[in-house]
CSV table of C-alpha atoms (C1' of nucleotides) in Angstrom, one decimal:
chain,number,residue,atom,x,y,z
E,283,UNK,CA,0.0,0.0,0.0
E,284,UNK,CA,1.8,3.0,1.2
E,285,UNK,CA,5.2,1.8,0.4
E,286,UNK,CA,7.9,4.3,1.4
E,287,UNK,CA,10.0,3.4,-1.6
E,288,UNK,CA,13.3,2.5,0.1
E,289,UNK,CA,13.7,5.7,2.0
E,290,UNK,CA,15.9,6.3,4.8
E,291,UNK,CA,15.1,6.2,8.5
E,292,UNK,CA,13.6,9.6,8.8
E,293,UNK,CA,10.1,10.6,9.6
E,294,UNK,CA,8.6,11.6,6.3
E,295,UNK,CA,6.8,14.7,7.4
E,296,UNK,CA,9.5,15.8,9.6
E,297,UNK,CA,11.8,18.6,8.6
E,298,UNK,CA,15.1,17.4,9.8
E,299,UNK,CA,16.8,20.7,9.3
E,300,UNK,CA,14.5,22.1,11.9
E,301,UNK,CA,13.5,19.5,14.4
E,302,UNK,CA,10.4,20.2,16.5
E,303,UNK,CA,11.3,22.1,19.7
E,304,UNK,CA,11.3,19.6,22.5
E,305,UNK,CA,8.1,17.7,22.7
E,306,UNK,CA,7.4,18.5,26.3
E,307,UNK,CA,4.8,16.3,27.7
E,308,UNK,CA,2.8,17.3,30.8
E,309,UNK,CA,4.0,15.9,34.0
E,310,UNK,CA,1.4,13.2,34.0
E,311,UNK,CA,0.3,13.3,37.6
E,312,UNK,CA,-1.1,9.8,37.2
E,313,UNK,CA,2.3,8.3,37.5
E,314,UNK,CA,4.1,7.9,40.7
E,315,UNK,CA,7.1,9.3,39.2
E,316,UNK,CA,10.5,8.4,40.5
E,317,UNK,CA,12.4,11.3,42.0
E,318,UNK,CA,14.2,11.9,38.8
E,319,UNK,CA,11.8,12.2,35.9
E,320,UNK,CA,14.0,12.9,32.9
E,321,UNK,CA,12.3,15.2,30.4
E,322,UNK,CA,11.9,13.4,27.2
E,323,UNK,CA,13.7,15.6,24.8
E,324,UNK,CA,14.7,15.2,21.3
E,325,UNK,CA,18.1,16.8,21.6
E,326,UNK,CA,21.8,16.2,21.5
E,327,UNK,CA,22.1,16.4,17.8
E,328,UNK,CA,21.4,12.7,17.7
E,329,UNK,CA,18.9,13.3,15.1
E,330,UNK,CA,17.8,10.2,13.1
E,331,UNK,CA,20.7,9.3,11.0
E,332,UNK,CA,19.6,9.2,7.5
E,333,UNK,CA,22.1,6.6,6.4
E,334,UNK,CA,20.4,3.3,6.3
E,335,UNK,CA,22.1,0.6,8.2
E,336,UNK,CA,21.1,-2.8,7.0
E,337,UNK,CA,22.3,-4.4,10.2
E,338,UNK,CA,20.8,-3.5,13.5
E,339,UNK,CA,22.5,-0.6,15.2
E,340,UNK,CA,23.0,-2.4,18.4
E,341,UNK,CA,25.7,-0.9,20.4
E,342,UNK,CA,27.9,-3.8,21.4
E,343,UNK,CA,27.7,-4.4,25.1
E,344,UNK,CA,31.3,-5.2,25.1
E,345,UNK,CA,33.1,-3.6,22.2
E,346,UNK,CA,36.4,-5.4,21.7
E,347,UNK,CA,36.8,-4.5,18.0
E,348,UNK,CA,35.1,-1.2,18.3
E,349,UNK,CA,37.4,0.8,20.4
E,350,UNK,CA,35.3,3.9,20.0
E,351,UNK,CA,31.6,3.5,20.6
E,352,UNK,CA,29.2,6.1,19.1
E,353,UNK,CA,29.4,8.8,21.7
E,354,UNK,CA,26.1,10.3,21.0
E,355,UNK,CA,24.3,7.6,22.8
E,356,UNK,CA,24.5,6.9,26.5
E,357,UNK,CA,25.2,3.3,26.6
E,358,UNK,CA,25.6,1.2,29.7
E,359,UNK,CA,27.0,-2.2,30.4
E,360,UNK,CA,24.7,-5.0,31.6
E,361,UNK,CA,25.1,-5.4,35.3
E,362,UNK,CA,23.6,-8.8,35.6
E,363,UNK,CA,22.6,-11.6,33.3
E,364,UNK,CA,20.2,-13.6,35.3
E,365,UNK,CA,17.3,-11.1,35.3
E,366,UNK,CA,15.0,-9.7,32.7
E,367,UNK,CA,16.2,-6.3,31.8
E,368,UNK,CA,14.6,-5.9,28.4
E,369,UNK,CA,11.5,-4.0,27.5
E,370,UNK,CA,9.2,-4.7,24.6
E,371,UNK,CA,8.2,-1.5,22.8
E,372,UNK,CA,5.3,-1.4,20.4
E,373,UNK,CA,3.5,1.0,18.1
E,374,UNK,CA,6.7,1.9,16.4
E,375,UNK,CA,6.6,3.9,13.1
E,376,UNK,CA,8.3,2.3,10.2
E,377,UNK,CA,11.0,4.9,10.3
E,378,UNK,CA,11.9,4.4,13.9
E,379,UNK,CA,15.2,2.6,13.8
E,380,UNK,CA,17.5,1.4,16.5
E,381,UNK,CA,19.1,4.8,16.6
E,382,UNK,CA,15.8,6.4,17.4
E,383,UNK,CA,15.2,4.0,20.2
E,384,UNK,CA,18.7,4.5,21.6
E,385,UNK,CA,18.1,8.2,21.5
E,386,UNK,CA,14.8,7.9,23.3
E,387,UNK,CA,16.4,6.3,26.3
E,388,UNK,CA,19.8,7.8,26.2
E,389,UNK,CA,19.1,10.1,29.1
E,390,UNK,CA,18.8,7.2,31.4
E,391,UNK,CA,22.4,6.3,30.7
E,392,UNK,CA,21.3,2.7,31.3
E,393,UNK,CA,20.5,1.5,27.8
E,394,UNK,CA,22.5,-1.4,26.6
E,395,UNK,CA,21.0,-2.1,23.2
E,396,UNK,CA,18.0,-1.6,21.1
E,397,UNK,CA,16.6,-3.6,18.3
E,398,UNK,CA,13.8,-3.2,15.9
E,399,UNK,CA,12.2,-6.3,14.6
E,400,UNK,CA,12.0,-6.4,10.8
E,401,UNK,CA,10.5,-8.7,8.3
E,402,UNK,CA,13.2,-11.1,7.1
E,403,UNK,CA,12.1,-10.8,3.5
E,404,UNK,CA,10.9,-7.3,3.1
E,405,UNK,CA,13.1,-5.7,5.7
E,406,UNK,CA,10.1,-3.7,6.9
E,407,UNK,CA,9.7,-2.9,10.5
E,408,UNK,CA,7.3,-5.1,12.3
E,409,UNK,CA,6.5,-2.0,14.4
E,410,UNK,CA,7.9,-3.3,17.6
E,411,UNK,CA,11.3,-3.8,19.1
E,412,UNK,CA,13.3,-4.4,22.2
E,413,UNK,CA,15.3,-2.2,24.4
E,414,UNK,CA,17.8,-3.8,26.8
E,415,UNK,CA,18.8,-2.0,29.9
E,416,UNK,CA,21.7,-2.4,32.3
E,417,UNK,CA,19.6,-3.9,35.0
E,418,UNK,CA,16.1,-4.9,35.7
E,419,UNK,CA,15.8,-1.9,38.0
E,420,UNK,CA,16.9,0.4,35.2
E,421,UNK,CA,14.3,-1.2,32.9
E,422,UNK,CA,11.7,-0.8,35.5
E,423,UNK,CA,12.6,2.9,35.9
E,424,UNK,CA,12.3,3.4,32.2
E,425,UNK,CA,9.0,1.6,32.1
E,426,UNK,CA,7.5,3.7,34.8
E,427,UNK,CA,9.0,6.9,33.5
E,428,UNK,CA,8.5,6.7,29.8
E,429,UNK,CA,5.5,4.5,29.4
E,430,UNK,CA,2.5,6.5,28.2
E,431,UNK,CA,4.5,9.6,27.7
E,432,UNK,CA,5.2,11.2,24.4
E,433,UNK,CA,7.8,9.8,22.1
E,434,UNK,CA,10.2,12.3,20.5
E,435,UNK,CA,9.2,13.8,17.2
E,436,UNK,CA,5.8,12.2,17.1
E,437,UNK,CA,2.5,12.8,18.7
E,438,UNK,CA,2.2,9.3,20.1
E,439,UNK,CA,3.2,7.9,23.4
E,440,UNK,CA,5.5,5.1,24.4
E,441,UNK,CA,4.0,1.7,24.6
E,442,UNK,CA,6.3,-0.3,26.7
E,443,UNK,CA,6.1,-3.5,28.5
E,444,UNK,CA,8.4,-6.2,29.9
E,445,UNK,CA,9.8,-8.4,27.3
E,446,UNK,CA,8.4,-11.7,28.5
E,447,UNK,CA,8.0,-14.0,25.6
E,448,UNK,CA,10.9,-15.8,24.2
E,449,UNK,CA,13.3,-14.7,26.9
E,450,UNK,CA,12.6,-17.5,29.3
E,451,UNK,CA,10.5,-15.4,31.6
E,452,UNK,CA,7.9,-17.4,33.2
E,453,UNK,CA,4.8,-16.5,31.5
E,454,UNK,CA,1.6,-15.8,33.4
E,455,UNK,CA,-0.4,-18.8,32.4
E,456,UNK,CA,-3.3,-18.0,34.6
E,457,UNK,CA,-6.5,-17.0,32.7
E,458,UNK,CA,-7.4,-13.5,32.0
E,459,UNK,CA,-10.8,-12.1,32.8
E,460,UNK,CA,-11.2,-9.0,30.6
E,461,UNK,CA,-13.6,-6.2,30.5
E,462,UNK,CA,-14.2,-3.7,27.7
E,463,UNK,CA,-13.9,-0.1,28.6
E,464,UNK,CA,-15.4,2.5,26.3
E,465,UNK,CA,-15.9,6.2,26.3
E,466,UNK,CA,-12.3,6.8,27.2
E,467,UNK,CA,-11.0,10.3,27.0
E,468,UNK,CA,-8.2,10.7,24.4
E,469,UNK,CA,-5.5,11.3,27.0
E,470,UNK,CA,-6.1,8.0,28.8
E,471,UNK,CA,-3.1,5.7,28.6
E,472,UNK,CA,-2.7,2.1,29.4
E,473,UNK,CA,-1.2,3.0,32.7
E,474,UNK,CA,-3.9,5.4,33.7
E,475,UNK,CA,-6.5,2.9,32.9
E,476,UNK,CA,-4.8,0.2,34.8
E,477,UNK,CA,-4.2,2.3,37.9
E,478,UNK,CA,-7.8,3.5,37.9
E,479,UNK,CA,-8.9,-0.1,38.3
E,480,UNK,CA,-6.0,-1.2,40.5
E,481,UNK,CA,-7.1,1.2,43.1
E,482,UNK,CA,-10.2,-0.9,43.6
E,483,UNK,CA,-9.2,-4.4,42.5
E,484,UNK,CA,-6.1,-6.2,43.5
E,485,UNK,CA,-6.1,-8.7,40.7
E,486,UNK,CA,-5.7,-6.3,37.9
E,487,UNK,CA,-3.1,-7.6,35.5
E,488,UNK,CA,-3.0,-4.9,33.0
E,489,UNK,CA,-4.9,-2.6,30.7
E,490,UNK,CA,-4.6,-1.6,27.2
E,491,UNK,CA,-6.0,1.4,25.3
E,492,UNK,CA,-6.6,0.6,21.7
E,493,UNK,CA,-4.8,3.0,19.5
E,494,UNK,CA,-4.7,3.6,15.8
E,495,UNK,CA,-1.5,2.1,14.6
E,496,UNK,CA,-0.8,4.8,12.1
E,497,UNK,CA,-1.3,7.8,14.4
E,498,UNK,CA,-0.8,6.2,17.8
E,499,UNK,CA,-3.9,7.9,18.9
E,500,UNK,CA,-6.4,6.4,21.2
E,501,UNK,CA,-9.5,5.0,19.7
E,502,UNK,CA,-11.4,5.8,22.8
E,503,UNK,CA,-11.7,2.3,24.2
E,504,UNK,CA,-9.6,-0.3,25.8
E,505,UNK,CA,-9.5,-3.4,27.9
E,506,UNK,CA,-8.7,-4.3,31.5
E,507,UNK,CA,-7.5,-7.7,32.5
E,508,UNK,CA,-8.2,-9.3,35.8
E,509,UNK,CA,-6.9,-12.4,37.4
E,510,UNK,CA,-10.0,-13.0,39.4
E,511,UNK,CA,-13.3,-13.5,37.7
E,512,UNK,CA,-15.2,-12.2,40.7
E,513,UNK,CA,-13.4,-9.0,40.4
E,514,UNK,CA,-14.0,-8.8,36.7
E,515,UNK,CA,-17.7,-9.1,37.4
E,516,UNK,CA,-17.6,-6.7,40.3
E,517,UNK,CA,-15.7,-4.2,38.1
E,518,UNK,CA,-18.4,-4.4,35.4
E,519,UNK,CA,-21.0,-3.4,38.0
E,520,UNK,CA,-19.2,-1.0,40.2
E,521,UNK,CA,-16.9,0.8,37.8
E,522,UNK,CA,-19.3,1.5,35.0
E,523,UNK,CA,-19.9,5.3,34.9
E,524,UNK,CA,-16.8,6.0,36.9
E,525,UNK,CA,-14.5,8.6,35.7
E,526,UNK,CA,-11.1,7.9,34.2
E,527,UNK,CA,-9.5,11.2,33.4
E,528,UNK,CA,-12.3,13.6,32.3
E,529,UNK,CA,-15.0,11.2,31.2
E,530,UNK,CA,-17.1,8.5,32.7
E,531,UNK,CA,-16.2,5.0,31.5
E,532,UNK,CA,-18.6,2.7,29.7
E,533,UNK,CA,-17.9,-0.8,30.7
E,534,UNK,CA,-19.0,-3.9,29.2
E,535,UNK,CA,-18.0,-7.5,28.6
E,536,UNK,CA,-15.1,-8.1,26.4
E,537,UNK,CA,-15.4,-10.4,23.5
E,538,UNK,CA,-12.6,-12.9,23.7
E,539,UNK,CA,-10.7,-13.1,20.6
E,540,UNK,CA,-8.6,-16.0,21.8
E,541,UNK,CA,-10.1,-18.1,24.5
E,542,UNK,CA,-8.0,-17.7,27.5
E,543,UNK,CA,-8.2,-20.5,30.0
E,544,UNK,CA,-11.6,-21.8,31.0
E,545,UNK,CA,-13.3,-18.5,30.9
E,546,UNK,CA,-17.0,-18.4,31.1
E,547,UNK,CA,-18.9,-16.5,28.5
E,548,UNK,CA,-19.1,-13.0,29.7
E,549,UNK,CA,-22.4,-12.2,31.2
E,550,UNK,CA,-24.1,-8.9,30.8
E,551,UNK,CA,-25.1,-7.2,33.9
E,552,UNK,CA,-28.7,-7.5,34.8
E,553,UNK,CA,-31.3,-4.8,34.9
E,554,UNK,CA,-31.3,-4.7,38.6
E,555,UNK,CA,-27.5,-4.4,38.6
E,556,UNK,CA,-27.9,-1.7,36.1
E,557,UNK,CA,-30.3,0.2,38.4
E,558,UNK,CA,-28.0,-0.3,41.3
E,559,UNK,CA,-25.2,1.0,39.2
E,560,UNK,CA,-27.2,4.1,38.4
E,561,UNK,CA,-27.5,4.8,42.1
E,562,UNK,CA,-23.8,4.9,42.2
E,563,UNK,CA,-23.8,7.7,39.7
E,564,UNK,CA,-25.0,10.0,42.5
E,565,UNK,CA,-21.7,9.8,44.1
E,566,UNK,CA,-20.0,10.3,40.9
E,567,UNK,CA,-18.6,13.8,41.4
E,568,UNK,CA,-17.0,12.6,44.6
E,569,UNK,CA,-15.5,9.6,43.0
E,570,UNK,CA,-14.3,11.3,39.9
E,571,UNK,CA,-12.4,13.8,42.0
E,572,UNK,CA,-10.6,10.9,43.6
E,573,UNK,CA,-10.0,9.4,40.3
E,574,UNK,CA,-8.4,12.5,39.0
E,575,UNK,CA,-6.2,13.0,42.0
E,576,UNK,CA,-2.6,12.3,41.6
E,577,UNK,CA,-2.9,9.2,43.8
E,578,UNK,CA,-5.2,7.1,41.9
E,579,UNK,CA,-4.6,4.0,43.7
E,580,UNK,CA,-4.6,2.9,47.3
E,581,UNK,CA,-6.7,5.6,48.6
E,582,UNK,CA,-10.1,4.0,48.5
S,69,DA,C1',-13.3,6.2,16.8
S,70,DT,C1',-16.8,1.9,21.1
S,71,DT,C1',-14.5,-5.1,21.2
S,72,DG,C1',-7.0,-5.1,20.4
S,73,DA,C1',-3.4,-8.0,19.0
S,74,DG,C1',1.8,-7.2,21.0
S,75,DC,C1',7.5,-10.7,21.9
S,76,DG,C1',13.1,-11.4,18.5
S,77,DT,C1',18.3,-13.3,15.4
DNA sequence: ATTGAGCGT
C-alpha cells in the first residue's frame, strides 16, 4: 500500500533541518514518578541518522573490536545476566530505527542495546522492538517513567512492557478475565486505565487502550484484564460510569478473541444491577475527584 | 473512533 519506496530512516513529514522544539509532555500526575523524571527531549544532535544501516544498530555491550563507541548515545553495560532487563516496545513507526530507540532512552544512561524487529524478506519494520537495559531496575525505571509519555518527534506515546515472551521469563499462564472499557478520553493511557482499576481491584493484571496504529492515537476504548473472575464481574458493575481522566467510562463484557483458560462466556449485567449502578452515579462527582487526583490507587 | 493483538536473530 503506502510503500515508502526505500527511503531512509527519517520521519517523512519531519523537517530534519528544523527538528520540532522539544516535545514537552505534561508531568502526568497519574504516575508515581520516581524522583528523577527525565524530560523526554529530542536533543543532543542525535537526530535520526539518514544513512540506512542494514544491520541493527545495536551498540555492542562489550566492544572489543570497536574501540570507539558512538558517543552520541549513552550506553551502559549490563550489570547482571540472570534477570529480565529488556523492555518490549510497540506501536513503532516504520522509520523508527535502533538509533531512534537508543536516543529515546539515552538520558537514562542505562541503555545497553536496542533492536527493531523487521520482516526477514521485506526488511520492513514489524512495528515493535526491544530495548535492553543495564539492569532490571533500570528497565523498570524506564518503564515507569516513559510508558505513556510522548515519544520524541511524534504525537504518540510510548507503549512499553516487559519483554516476557521468548526470553525465558515465566509467562503468566493464569487465565485473564477481561472487560471492555469504552468512552475513554483521548488522554487516557494504558497505565492510567490500569491504575484506575488497580485502586479498587487487586487482581488487575494490566490494561490496554486501543490505538490507531498509524497515528498512535487512542480509539477511545480499551481493555482491562483481571486475574479473578469475581473482580471482573464486580468491576463491570461497580466501575461503570466511573471517571477515568475527564470522562465516565462505559464498561461492558469483552469479546474474547482468543479463548484464555476456561473463561465463562461474559455475562451482561442485569437490569437490577444496572439500576444499582445508576444509584452509584449520584456519588460520581466525589469519585471522579478521587480518580483524578494524583494518587489514583490505594486511597479508596 | 466503542471489542485489540503485542514478543526477537
